[in-house]
Each structure stands twice: as C-alpha cells, then as structure tokens.
Tab-separated table of C-alpha atoms in Angstrom:
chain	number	residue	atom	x	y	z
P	17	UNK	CA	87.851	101.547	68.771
P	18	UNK	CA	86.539	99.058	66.122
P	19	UNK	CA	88.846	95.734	67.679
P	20	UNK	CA	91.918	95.274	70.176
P	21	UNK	CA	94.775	93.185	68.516
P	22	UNK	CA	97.855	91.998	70.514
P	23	UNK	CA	101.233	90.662	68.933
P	24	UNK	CA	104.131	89.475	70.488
P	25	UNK	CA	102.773	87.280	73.371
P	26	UNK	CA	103.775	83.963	72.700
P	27	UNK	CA	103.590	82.253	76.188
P	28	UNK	CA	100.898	85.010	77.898
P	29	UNK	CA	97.701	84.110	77.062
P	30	UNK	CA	95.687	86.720	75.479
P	31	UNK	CA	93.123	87.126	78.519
P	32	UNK	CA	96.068	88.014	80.597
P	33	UNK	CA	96.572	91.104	78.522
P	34	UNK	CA	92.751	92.268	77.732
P	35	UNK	CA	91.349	91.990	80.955
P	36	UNK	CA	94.339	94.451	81.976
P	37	UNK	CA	93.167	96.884	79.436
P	38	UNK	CA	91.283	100.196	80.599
P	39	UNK	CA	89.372	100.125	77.074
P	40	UNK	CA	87.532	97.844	75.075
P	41	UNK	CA	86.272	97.993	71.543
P	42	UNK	CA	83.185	100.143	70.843
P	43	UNK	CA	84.151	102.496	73.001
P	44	UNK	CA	85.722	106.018	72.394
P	45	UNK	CA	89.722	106.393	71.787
P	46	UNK	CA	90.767	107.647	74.827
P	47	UNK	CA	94.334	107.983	74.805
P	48	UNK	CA	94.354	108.858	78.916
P	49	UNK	CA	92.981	105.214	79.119
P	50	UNK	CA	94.986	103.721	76.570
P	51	UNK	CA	98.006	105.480	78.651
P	52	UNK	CA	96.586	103.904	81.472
P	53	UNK	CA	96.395	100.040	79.887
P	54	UNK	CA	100.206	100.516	78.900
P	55	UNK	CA	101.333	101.202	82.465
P	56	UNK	CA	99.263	98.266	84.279
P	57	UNK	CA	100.856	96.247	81.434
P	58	UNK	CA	103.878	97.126	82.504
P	59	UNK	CA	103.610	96.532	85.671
P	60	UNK	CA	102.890	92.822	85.228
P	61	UNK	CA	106.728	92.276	85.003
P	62	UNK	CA	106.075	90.219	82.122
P	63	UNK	CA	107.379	91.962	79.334
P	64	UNK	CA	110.827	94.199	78.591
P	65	UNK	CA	108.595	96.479	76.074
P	66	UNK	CA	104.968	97.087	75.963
P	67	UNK	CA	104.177	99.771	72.833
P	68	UNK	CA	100.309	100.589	72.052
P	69	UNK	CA	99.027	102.217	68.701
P	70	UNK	CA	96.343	103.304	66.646
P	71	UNK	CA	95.792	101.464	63.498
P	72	UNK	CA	93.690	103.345	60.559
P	73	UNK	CA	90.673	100.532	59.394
P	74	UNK	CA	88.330	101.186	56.519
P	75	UNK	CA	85.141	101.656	59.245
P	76	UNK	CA	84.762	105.119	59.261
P	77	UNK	CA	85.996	107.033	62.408
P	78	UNK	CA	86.912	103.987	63.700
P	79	UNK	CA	90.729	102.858	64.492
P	80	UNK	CA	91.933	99.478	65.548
P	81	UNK	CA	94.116	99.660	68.953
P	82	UNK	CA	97.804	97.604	68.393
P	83	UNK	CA	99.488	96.456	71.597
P	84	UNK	CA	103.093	95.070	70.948
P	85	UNK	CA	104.858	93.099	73.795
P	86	UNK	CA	107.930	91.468	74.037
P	87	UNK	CA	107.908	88.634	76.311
P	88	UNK	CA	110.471	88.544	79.255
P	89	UNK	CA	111.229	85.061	80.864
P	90	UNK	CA	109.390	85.526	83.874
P	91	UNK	CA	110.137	82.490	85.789
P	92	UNK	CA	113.557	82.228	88.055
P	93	UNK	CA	115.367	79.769	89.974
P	94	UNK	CA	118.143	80.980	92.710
P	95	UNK	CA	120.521	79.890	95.240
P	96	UNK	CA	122.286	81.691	97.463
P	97	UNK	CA	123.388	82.503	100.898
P	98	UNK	CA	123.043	86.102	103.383
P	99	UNK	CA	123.994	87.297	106.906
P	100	UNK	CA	122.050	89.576	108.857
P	101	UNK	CA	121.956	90.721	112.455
P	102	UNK	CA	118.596	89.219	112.953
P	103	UNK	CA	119.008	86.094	111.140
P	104	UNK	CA	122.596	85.495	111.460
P	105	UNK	CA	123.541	83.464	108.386
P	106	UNK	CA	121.558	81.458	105.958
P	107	UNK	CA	120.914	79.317	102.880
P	108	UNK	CA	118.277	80.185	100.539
P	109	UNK	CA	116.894	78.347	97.688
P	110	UNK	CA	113.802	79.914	95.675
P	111	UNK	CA	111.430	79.390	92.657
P	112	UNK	CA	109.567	82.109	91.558
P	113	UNK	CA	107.249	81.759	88.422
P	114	UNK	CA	104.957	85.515	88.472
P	115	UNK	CA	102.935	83.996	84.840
P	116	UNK	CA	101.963	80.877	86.634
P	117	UNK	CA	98.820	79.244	85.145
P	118	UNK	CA	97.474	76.406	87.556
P	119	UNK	CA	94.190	76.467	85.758
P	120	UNK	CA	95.502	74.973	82.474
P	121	UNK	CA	98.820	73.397	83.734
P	122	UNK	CA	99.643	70.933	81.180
P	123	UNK	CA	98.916	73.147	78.116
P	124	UNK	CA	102.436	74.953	76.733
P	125	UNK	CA	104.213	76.334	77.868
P	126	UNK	CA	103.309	74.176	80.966
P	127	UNK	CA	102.383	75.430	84.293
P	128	UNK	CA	102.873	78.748	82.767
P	129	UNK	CA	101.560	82.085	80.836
P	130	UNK	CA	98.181	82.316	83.329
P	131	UNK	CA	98.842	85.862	84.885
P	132	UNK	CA	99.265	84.203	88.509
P	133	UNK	CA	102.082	84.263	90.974
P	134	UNK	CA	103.760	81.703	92.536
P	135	UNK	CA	106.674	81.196	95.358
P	136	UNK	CA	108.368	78.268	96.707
P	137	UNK	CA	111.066	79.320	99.266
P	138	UNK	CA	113.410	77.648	101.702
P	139	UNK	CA	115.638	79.024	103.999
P	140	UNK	CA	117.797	77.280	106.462
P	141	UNK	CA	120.173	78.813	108.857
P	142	UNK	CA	122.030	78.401	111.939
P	143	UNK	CA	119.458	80.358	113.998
P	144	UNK	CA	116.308	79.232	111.497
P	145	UNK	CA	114.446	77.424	108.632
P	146	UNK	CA	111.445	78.886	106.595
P	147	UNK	CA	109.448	76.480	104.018
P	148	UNK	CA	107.145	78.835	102.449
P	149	UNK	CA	104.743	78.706	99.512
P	150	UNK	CA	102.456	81.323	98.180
P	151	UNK	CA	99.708	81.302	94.761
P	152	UNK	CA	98.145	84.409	94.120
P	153	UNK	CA	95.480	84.469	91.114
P	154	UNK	CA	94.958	88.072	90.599
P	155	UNK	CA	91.504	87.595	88.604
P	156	UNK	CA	89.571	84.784	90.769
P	157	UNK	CA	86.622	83.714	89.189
P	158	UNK	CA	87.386	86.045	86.171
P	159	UNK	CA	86.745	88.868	88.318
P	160	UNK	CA	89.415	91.408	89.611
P	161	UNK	CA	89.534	89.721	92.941
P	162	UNK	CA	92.717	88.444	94.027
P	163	UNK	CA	93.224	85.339	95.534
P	164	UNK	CA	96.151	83.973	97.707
P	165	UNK	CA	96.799	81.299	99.337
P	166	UNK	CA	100.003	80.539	102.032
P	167	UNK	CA	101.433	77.860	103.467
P	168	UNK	CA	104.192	77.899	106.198
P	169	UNK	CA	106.348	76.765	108.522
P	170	UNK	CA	108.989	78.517	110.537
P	171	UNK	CA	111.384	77.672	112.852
P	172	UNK	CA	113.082	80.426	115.166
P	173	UNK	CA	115.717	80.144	117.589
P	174	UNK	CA	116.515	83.989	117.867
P	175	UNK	CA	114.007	85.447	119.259
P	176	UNK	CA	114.696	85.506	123.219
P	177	UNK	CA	117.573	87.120	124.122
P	178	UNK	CA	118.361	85.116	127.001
P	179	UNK	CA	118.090	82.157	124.366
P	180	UNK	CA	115.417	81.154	126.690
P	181	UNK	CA	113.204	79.571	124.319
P	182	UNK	CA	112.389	78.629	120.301
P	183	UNK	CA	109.280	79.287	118.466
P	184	UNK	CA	107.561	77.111	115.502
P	185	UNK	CA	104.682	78.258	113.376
P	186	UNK	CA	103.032	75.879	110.908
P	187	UNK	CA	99.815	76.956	109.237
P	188	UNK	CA	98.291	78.767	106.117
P	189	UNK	CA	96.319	81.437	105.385
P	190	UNK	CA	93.704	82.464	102.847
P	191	UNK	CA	93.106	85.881	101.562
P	192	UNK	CA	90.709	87.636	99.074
P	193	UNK	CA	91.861	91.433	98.199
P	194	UNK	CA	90.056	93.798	95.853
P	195	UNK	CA	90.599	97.547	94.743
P	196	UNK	CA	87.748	99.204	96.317
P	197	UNK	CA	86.315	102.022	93.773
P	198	UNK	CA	90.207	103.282	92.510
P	199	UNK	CA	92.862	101.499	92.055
P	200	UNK	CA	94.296	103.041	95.223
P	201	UNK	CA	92.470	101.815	97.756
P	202	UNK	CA	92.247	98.389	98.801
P	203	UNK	CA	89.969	95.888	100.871
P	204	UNK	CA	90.977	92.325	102.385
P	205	UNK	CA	89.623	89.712	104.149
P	206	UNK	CA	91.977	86.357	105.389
P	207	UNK	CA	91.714	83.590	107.220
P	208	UNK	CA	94.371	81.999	109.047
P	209	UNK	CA	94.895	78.515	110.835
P	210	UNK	CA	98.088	78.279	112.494
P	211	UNK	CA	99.941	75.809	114.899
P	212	UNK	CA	102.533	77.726	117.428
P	213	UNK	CA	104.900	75.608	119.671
P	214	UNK	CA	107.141	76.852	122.333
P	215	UNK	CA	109.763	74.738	123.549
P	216	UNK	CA	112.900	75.276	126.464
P	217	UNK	CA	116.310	76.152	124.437
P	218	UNK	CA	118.734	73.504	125.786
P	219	UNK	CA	121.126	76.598	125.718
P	220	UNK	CA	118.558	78.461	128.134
P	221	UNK	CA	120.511	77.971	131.354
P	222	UNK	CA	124.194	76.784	131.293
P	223	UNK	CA	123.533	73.694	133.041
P	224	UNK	CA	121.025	70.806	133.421
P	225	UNK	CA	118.180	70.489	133.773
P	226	UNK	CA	117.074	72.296	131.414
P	227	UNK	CA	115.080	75.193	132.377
P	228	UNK	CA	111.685	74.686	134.668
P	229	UNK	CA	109.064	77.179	135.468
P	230	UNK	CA	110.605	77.795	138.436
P	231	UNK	CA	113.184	79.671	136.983
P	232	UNK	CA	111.680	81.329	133.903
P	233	UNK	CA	109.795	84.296	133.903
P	234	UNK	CA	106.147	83.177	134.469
P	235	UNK	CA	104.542	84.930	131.233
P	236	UNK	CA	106.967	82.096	129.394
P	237	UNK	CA	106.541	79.483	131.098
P	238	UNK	CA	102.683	79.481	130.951
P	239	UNK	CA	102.812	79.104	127.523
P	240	UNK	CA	105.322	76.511	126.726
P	241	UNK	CA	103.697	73.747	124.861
P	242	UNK	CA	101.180	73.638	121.787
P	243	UNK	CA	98.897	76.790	120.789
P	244	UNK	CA	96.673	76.271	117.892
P	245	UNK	CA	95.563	79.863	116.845
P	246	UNK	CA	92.141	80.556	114.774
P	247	UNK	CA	91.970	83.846	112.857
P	248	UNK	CA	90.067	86.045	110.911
P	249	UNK	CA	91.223	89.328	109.549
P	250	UNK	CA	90.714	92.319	107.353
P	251	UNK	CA	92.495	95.207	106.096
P	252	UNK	CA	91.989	98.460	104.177
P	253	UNK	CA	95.226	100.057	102.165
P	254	UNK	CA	95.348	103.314	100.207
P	255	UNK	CA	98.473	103.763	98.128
P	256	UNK	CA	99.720	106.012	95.560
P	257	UNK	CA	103.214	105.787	96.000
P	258	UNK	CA	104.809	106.048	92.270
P	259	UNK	CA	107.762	102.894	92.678
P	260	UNK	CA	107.290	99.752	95.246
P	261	UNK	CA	111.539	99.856	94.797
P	262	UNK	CA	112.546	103.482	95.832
P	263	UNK	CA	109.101	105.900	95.893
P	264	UNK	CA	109.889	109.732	96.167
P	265	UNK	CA	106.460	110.356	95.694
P	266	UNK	CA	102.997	109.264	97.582
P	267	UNK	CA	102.013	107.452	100.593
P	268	UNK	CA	101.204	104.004	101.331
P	269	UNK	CA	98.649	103.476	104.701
P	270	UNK	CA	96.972	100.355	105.900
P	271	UNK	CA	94.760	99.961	108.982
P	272	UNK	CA	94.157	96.296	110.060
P	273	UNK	CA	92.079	94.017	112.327
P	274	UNK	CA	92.526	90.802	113.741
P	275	UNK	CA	89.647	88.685	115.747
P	276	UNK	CA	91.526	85.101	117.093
P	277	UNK	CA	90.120	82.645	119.118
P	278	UNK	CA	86.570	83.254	120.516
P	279	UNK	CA	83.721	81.771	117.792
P	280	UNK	CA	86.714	80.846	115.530
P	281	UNK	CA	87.940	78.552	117.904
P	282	UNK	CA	91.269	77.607	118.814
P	283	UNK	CA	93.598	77.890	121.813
P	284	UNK	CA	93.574	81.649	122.935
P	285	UNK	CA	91.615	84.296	122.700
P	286	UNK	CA	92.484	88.182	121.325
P	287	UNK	CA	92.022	91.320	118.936
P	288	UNK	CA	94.454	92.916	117.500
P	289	UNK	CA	94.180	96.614	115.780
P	290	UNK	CA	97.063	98.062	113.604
P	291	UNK	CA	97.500	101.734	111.824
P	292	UNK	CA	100.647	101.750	109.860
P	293	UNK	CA	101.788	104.640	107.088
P	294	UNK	CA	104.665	105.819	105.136
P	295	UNK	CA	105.018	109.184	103.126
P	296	UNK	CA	107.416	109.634	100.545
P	297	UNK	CA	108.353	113.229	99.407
P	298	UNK	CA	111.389	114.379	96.926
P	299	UNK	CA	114.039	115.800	98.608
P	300	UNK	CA	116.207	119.198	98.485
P	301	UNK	CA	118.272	118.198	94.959
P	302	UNK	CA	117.444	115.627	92.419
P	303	UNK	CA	117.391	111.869	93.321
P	304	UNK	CA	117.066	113.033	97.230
P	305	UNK	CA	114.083	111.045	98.731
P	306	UNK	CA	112.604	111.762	102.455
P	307	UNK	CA	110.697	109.548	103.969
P	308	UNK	CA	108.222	109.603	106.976
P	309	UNK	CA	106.570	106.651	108.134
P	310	UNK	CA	105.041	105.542	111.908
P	311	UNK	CA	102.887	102.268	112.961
P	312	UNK	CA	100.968	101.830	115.883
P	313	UNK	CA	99.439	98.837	117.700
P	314	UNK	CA	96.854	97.444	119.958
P	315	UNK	CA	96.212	93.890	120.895
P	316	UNK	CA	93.543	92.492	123.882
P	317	UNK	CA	92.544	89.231	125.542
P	318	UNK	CA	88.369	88.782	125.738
P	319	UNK	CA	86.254	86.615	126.568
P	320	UNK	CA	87.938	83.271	128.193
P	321	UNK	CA	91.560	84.521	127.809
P	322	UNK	CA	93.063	86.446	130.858
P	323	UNK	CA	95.953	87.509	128.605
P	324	UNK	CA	97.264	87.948	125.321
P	325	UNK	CA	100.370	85.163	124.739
P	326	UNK	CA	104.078	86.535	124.686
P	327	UNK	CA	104.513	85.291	121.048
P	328	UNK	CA	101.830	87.696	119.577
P	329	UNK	CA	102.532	90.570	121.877
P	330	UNK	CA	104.337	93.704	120.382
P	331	UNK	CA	108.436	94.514	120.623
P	332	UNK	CA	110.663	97.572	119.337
P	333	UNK	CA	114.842	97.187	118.306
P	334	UNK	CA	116.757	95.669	115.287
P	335	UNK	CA	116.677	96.597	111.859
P	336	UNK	CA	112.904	97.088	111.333
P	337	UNK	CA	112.078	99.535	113.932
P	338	UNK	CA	114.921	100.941	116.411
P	339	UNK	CA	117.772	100.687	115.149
P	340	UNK	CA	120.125	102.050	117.921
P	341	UNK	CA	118.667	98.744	120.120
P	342	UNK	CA	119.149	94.771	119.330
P	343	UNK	CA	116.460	92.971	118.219
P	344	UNK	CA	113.500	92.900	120.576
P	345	UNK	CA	115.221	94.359	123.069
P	346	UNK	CA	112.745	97.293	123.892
P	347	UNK	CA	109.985	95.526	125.493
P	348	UNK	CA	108.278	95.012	129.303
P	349	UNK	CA	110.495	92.848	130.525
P	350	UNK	CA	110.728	89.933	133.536
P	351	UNK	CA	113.641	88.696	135.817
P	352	UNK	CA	114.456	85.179	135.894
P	353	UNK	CA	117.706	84.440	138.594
P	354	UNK	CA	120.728	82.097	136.746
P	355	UNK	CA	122.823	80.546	139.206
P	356	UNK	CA	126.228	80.068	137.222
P	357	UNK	CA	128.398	80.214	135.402
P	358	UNK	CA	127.697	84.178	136.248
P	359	UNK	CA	124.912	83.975	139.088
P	360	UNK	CA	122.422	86.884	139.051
P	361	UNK	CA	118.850	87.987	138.303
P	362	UNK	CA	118.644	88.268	134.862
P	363	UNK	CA	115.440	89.959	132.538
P	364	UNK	CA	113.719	88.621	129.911
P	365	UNK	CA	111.200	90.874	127.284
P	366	UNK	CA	108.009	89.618	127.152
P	367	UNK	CA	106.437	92.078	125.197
P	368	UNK	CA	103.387	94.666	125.552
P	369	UNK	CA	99.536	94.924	124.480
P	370	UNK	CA	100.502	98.438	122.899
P	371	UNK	CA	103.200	100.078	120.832
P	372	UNK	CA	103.815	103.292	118.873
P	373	UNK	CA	106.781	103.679	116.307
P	374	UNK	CA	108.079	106.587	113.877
P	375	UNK	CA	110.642	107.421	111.643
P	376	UNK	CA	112.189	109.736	109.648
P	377	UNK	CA	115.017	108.962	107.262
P	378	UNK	CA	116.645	111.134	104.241
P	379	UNK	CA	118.746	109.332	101.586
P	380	UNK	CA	120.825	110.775	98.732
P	381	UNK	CA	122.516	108.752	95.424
P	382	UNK	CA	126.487	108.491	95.658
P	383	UNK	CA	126.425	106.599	92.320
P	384	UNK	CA	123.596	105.161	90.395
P	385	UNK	CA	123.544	103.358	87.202
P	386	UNK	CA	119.848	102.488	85.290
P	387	UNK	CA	119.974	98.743	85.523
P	388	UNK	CA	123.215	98.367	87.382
P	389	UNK	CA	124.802	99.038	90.499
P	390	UNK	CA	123.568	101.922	92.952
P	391	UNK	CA	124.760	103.592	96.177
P	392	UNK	CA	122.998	105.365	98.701
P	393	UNK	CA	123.679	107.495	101.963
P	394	UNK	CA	120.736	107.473	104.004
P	395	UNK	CA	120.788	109.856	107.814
P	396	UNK	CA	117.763	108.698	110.021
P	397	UNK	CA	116.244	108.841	113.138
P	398	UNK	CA	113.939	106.177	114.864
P	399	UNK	CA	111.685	106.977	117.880
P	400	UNK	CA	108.672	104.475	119.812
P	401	UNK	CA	107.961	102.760	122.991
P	402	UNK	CA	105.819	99.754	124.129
P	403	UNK	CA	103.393	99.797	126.972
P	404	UNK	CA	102.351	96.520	129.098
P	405	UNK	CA	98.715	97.008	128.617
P	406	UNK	CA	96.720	97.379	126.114
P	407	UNK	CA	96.000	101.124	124.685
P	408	UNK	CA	99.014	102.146	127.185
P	409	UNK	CA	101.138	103.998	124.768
P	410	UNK	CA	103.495	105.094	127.651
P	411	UNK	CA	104.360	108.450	124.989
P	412	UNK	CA	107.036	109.948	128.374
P	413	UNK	CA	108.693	106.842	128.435
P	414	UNK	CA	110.646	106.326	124.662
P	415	UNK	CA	113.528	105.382	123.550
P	416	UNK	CA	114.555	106.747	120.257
P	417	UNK	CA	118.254	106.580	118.088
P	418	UNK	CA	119.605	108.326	115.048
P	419	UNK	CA	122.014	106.981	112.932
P	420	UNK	CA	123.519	106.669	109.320
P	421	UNK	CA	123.097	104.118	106.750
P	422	UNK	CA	124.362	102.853	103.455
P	423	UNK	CA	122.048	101.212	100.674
P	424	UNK	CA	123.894	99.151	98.050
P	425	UNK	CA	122.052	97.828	95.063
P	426	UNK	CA	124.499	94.454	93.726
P	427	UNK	CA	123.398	92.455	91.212
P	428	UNK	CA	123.162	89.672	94.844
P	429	UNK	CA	120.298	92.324	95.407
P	430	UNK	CA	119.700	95.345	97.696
P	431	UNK	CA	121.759	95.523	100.944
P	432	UNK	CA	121.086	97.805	104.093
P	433	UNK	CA	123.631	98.838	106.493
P	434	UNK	CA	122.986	100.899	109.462
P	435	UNK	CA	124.276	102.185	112.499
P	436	UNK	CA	122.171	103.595	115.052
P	437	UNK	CA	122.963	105.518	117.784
P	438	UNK	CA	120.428	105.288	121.428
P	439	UNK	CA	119.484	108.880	122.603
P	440	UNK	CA	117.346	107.630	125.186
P	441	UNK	CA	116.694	104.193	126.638
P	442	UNK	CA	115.924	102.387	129.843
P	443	UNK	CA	117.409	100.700	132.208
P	444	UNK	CA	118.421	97.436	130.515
P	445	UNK	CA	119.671	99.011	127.543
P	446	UNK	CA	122.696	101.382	127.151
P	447	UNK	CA	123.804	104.234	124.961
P	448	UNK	CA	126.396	101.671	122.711
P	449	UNK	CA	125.432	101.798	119.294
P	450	UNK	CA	124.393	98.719	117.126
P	451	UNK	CA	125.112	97.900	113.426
P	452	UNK	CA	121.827	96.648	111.322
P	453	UNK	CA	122.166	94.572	108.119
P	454	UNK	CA	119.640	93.215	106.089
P	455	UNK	CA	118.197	93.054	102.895
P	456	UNK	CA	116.550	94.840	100.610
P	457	UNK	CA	116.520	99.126	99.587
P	458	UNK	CA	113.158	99.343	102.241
P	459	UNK	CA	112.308	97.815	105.678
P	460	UNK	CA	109.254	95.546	105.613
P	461	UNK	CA	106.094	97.649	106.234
C-alpha cells in the first residue's frame, strides 16, 4: 500500500476513519484486512455506503487504497410517547448525536464529526421519570480505549407491588472498556457513586397515617431513608454474535463483579457476582432464529453490613425474565397485616441474595420488508427461581411459563408482545396468565 486516501467525508474527520482501518500504508495489500476495515466502517452508523478500492500508482508494486463514504446525518432529535406493563405510560424526549466531537466543539460542523457518542434522554410517566446522559469516546487518549461517562437520575413508583414504597437513584458512573487481544472479547472497569432514597408511598395503606414500621415488613422499613452507595466494578464479555438487532448466529457472555461499600466507602456494604449468556443459532427454514440464553446471580453483605439492602437484591417476573408472572413478583417475600378497606395479612417481595434464570425462545418472519415493516411469531418458554441467601439457588423450588409472542418492527420502533402462561409457581402466585409489552425486537441482557 503506497498511501490511504478517503473521499466523501465532509463532516467525519479523517482520524475517525484511519484509526478504524485494519491496514496502513507500507504494509502488504491484504484484501482479508481491507474486508475487515470496510465492515468496522460500517458499523460506525455513520455512513449509508462505505466502498474501498485499489488504485494503480506509478511506484512499482505498489497500489494506493480508495475508501469512498457517503455521509449519513447521524444526529436525531425525537418525541414520542409508549405504554408498557412495567412502565405503564410515558413521555419521551431524546437527543442522540453518535459523531459527537467534544474535543473540538466549536469547529464545523459544531459539536460534531469526532467519532463519539452522545445521549440526552428524558422520560416522564405516570409511574416514573428518567433524566439520563451518556458520552462515550471510543478512542480515549488516541488509544482504542473507550471511555464513558453517565449521569442519572430515576424516579420509580412501580416497583412494590403493594405500592408500599418509591425508589430514587441519582448518581454517575465512569467506565473504561477495551477489546482484550480480539475484537471479541472485552475487559471493563467502572466506578459508580450513587445516591438511593426510599420513601413511604402515600398510597401504601388506604388510610392515614401513612405507613410506620410497625406495619411494613421489617427488611423495608430498615431501609427507608438515604443510602449513598460506593462502587467499583469490572466485567469481561466475549461476543461474536453477527447482528446486535436480530443475531441468528453467535453468542454473547459476560461475567461481572461488583465490590460496594467497604474501602470505597459509602452507606452499605456488599459483592455482587453475575454470569449471564445468550446463544443464537439459525433455525429449521430460512429467517427462523432460536435462541438460548440464562443469567445467574450472587450478591453478599461483608464486613460491617449484616445484610444486603432490598433495593439491590435479585427478583424474577415481567417482561425481562418470567413472563407468565407480574413484575417482581417471584421473590422471598414478607407479610405486612392492612386493616381496611379489605383487612388481612398481606406479603410483600423483598428479594433474594441468589437467582438463576433461562430461556428458550424460537421466532419465525410472517412478513419482512429490508428497511420497512417486519412481523414476527416468537413460541418461548421461561424457567428460574430466587433463593433468600446468598449461593441458595433453591433449583426444586422454580417457577417457570411458556407462552407466545409477537415482534412488530414500525417505523415508532420495535414492539414486543407476549403472553405467558405459569406452569409452576408458589403460593402467592397463580396459574392466570399475564400479557408483556415493551419495546424493542430483544429483552435487555
């Protein structure tokens, strides 16, 4: 290769584009390399066509290497609104730039062009509000070390079924990520400083006063009030599935540690261990896709901390795990007694220190279209259980569902709909079966 020339990139800076490259000049033509280059370009989502070429020169056995792009706008503004089962229904405004360049801001096209990512969202619902920001810089300090950088605050008011209590998280978190020796596997470090409040819902008890320990289960009750949480964590990811949208090919599997509290500081104590993996294999006709996927968990008070708070402890049901069951709804639970307007002992989850989940789901197309609208009919089946202590993994004592589901791509985005089925449950669940609907063609890992 006697020189690299790139046309077409008017708002990308060149840098973007080299340092992406799997070749460089002086070295030999490899056209498995320069295949390479053209897919990681790609894969920026910056341009509708990326086209490379060899270009004769007048240096003997030497060719110049020509890589075309056309420029796609890559920045995107949207409003809108969505339902779910979990969420219930909400506003959503978002700015999405994934060219961002905060290093040179003010040069054109401003704030953009750099190769870095950045998110503003806000979401506000009748059951809660997310004000999120995240910067990525995929190439920190010009190496290929990515950078990100979160800030956050939520607001929840649907996670106790009993409508017992609401949860706020405000914090950030800082994270360094780097392929480790292929671009398959992956290493990460973070940090994370976070502020959790729980508070009494006013609608926790039909009448005033509003609920007092005395008649919420104790494992709540200890913990209403401030938490400030301290955390370090790391991860290591191996992936080779072939689409992030709809793989039929690969596996993606990430094992993860947590240390919080302890010589980080902060208000409690715990480790946390995850294993978490998904296989993706082509099905029995074309455009058939199976997949297999199971997560397990761990978490453990040390040192000062008797016990690991309700708020980080693990639950199973809703639309990201069991979908036969409402959300959170498999879980250790507690009894708290309500004395009208229907008296009785009522029971609360408070989650476990250990959990195991799998799944299994086959989907088919009913009607795709390229860069349009696409159908899907998806069968599953959804097993796991949660144990009260840690490394319990109580494997007699599951609760698993099968169901059917539906997977519409609009040009709103990707919907899910599901309806799962209980096979087995305990006692403060029942065989009914539950409709799931959320967004997006894949559950969050």
């Amino acid at each position: 290769i006697e020189k690299i020339e790139i046309h077409g990139n008017v708002k990308t800076k060149d840098k973007v584009i080299r340092r992406e490259l799997a070749v460089s000049p002086g070295e030999l033509f490899d056209m498995v390399r320069v295949k390479l280059s053209k897919q990681r370009l790609e894969g920026l989502g910056y341009f509708e066509r990326v086209d490379t070429r060899p270009e004769a020169t007048d240096v003997p056995n030497r060719k110049n290497l020509v890589v075309d792009v056309d420029e796609i706008s890559t920045g995107r503004m949207s409003f809108g609104a969505g339902f779910s089962t979990v969420d219930s229904l909400v506003g959503i405004a978002e700015y999405n730039e994934s060219d961002f360049n905060l290093s040179h801001p003010f040069e054109r096209p401003w704030f953009r062009g750099g190769g870095q990512k950045f998110r503003l969202r806000v979401t506000i619902g009748t059951v809660r509000q997310d004000y999120e920001m995240t910067f990525i810089e995929p190439w920190f300090l010009d190496r290929k070390l990515q950078l990100s950088v979160d800030l956050y605050y939520h607001d929840y008011a649907f996670l106790s079924p009993n409508t017992i209590y609401d949860e706020t998280r405000a914090g950030g978190k800082v994270g360094l990520e780097r392929a480790l020796g292929s671009d398959f596997i992956r290493g990460g470090i973070s940090y994370t400083l976070e502020g959790v409040g729980i508070s009494y819902d006013t609608g926790a008890l039909p009448t005033p006063p509003y609920p007092t320990p005395g008649n919420v289960p104790p494992d709540i009750s200890s913990q209403i009030g401030e938490h400030l949480l301290s955390s370090a964590g790391a991860s290591l990811a191996y992936d080779t599935r072939n689409s992030v949208k709809l793989p039929d090919k690969g596996q993606r599997t990430v094992l993860t540690a947590q240390l919080t509290g302890g010589p980080l500081g902060g208000d409690d104590t715990f480790y946390k261990l995850g294993l978490q993996s998904a296989r993706y294999l082509r099905g029995f006709l074309p455009g058939h896709v199976l997949e297999l996927g199971g997560r397990a968990g761990v978490i453990s008070a040390f040192g000062n901390s008797t016990d690991v708070p309700f708020f980080e402890r693990y639950y199973l049901g809703g639309p990201y795990s069991l979908r036969g069951f409402k959300y959170n709804y498999v879980s250790p639970r507690q009894p708290f007694p309500i004395t009208s307007p229907i008296p009785g002992t009522y029971n609360e989850p408070v989650g476990g220190d250990s959990y195991w989940f799998a799944s299994a789901e086959y989907s088919i197309p009913i009607f795709e279209q390229e860069h349009g609208i696409g159908v899907r009919f998806a069968m599953f089946y959804d097993i796991g259980s949660v144990g009260s202590k840690a490394y319990d993994f109580n494997l007699s004592g599951f609760s698993d569902n099968w169901g059917l589901g539906i997977r519409l791509n609009l040009p709103i985005g990707p919907l899910r709909l599901d309806y799962g089925i209980p096979i087995h449950h305990d006692q403060f669940n029942s065989s009914s079966g539950q409709f799931q609907f959320n967004v997006g063609w894949e559950r969050p890992f």
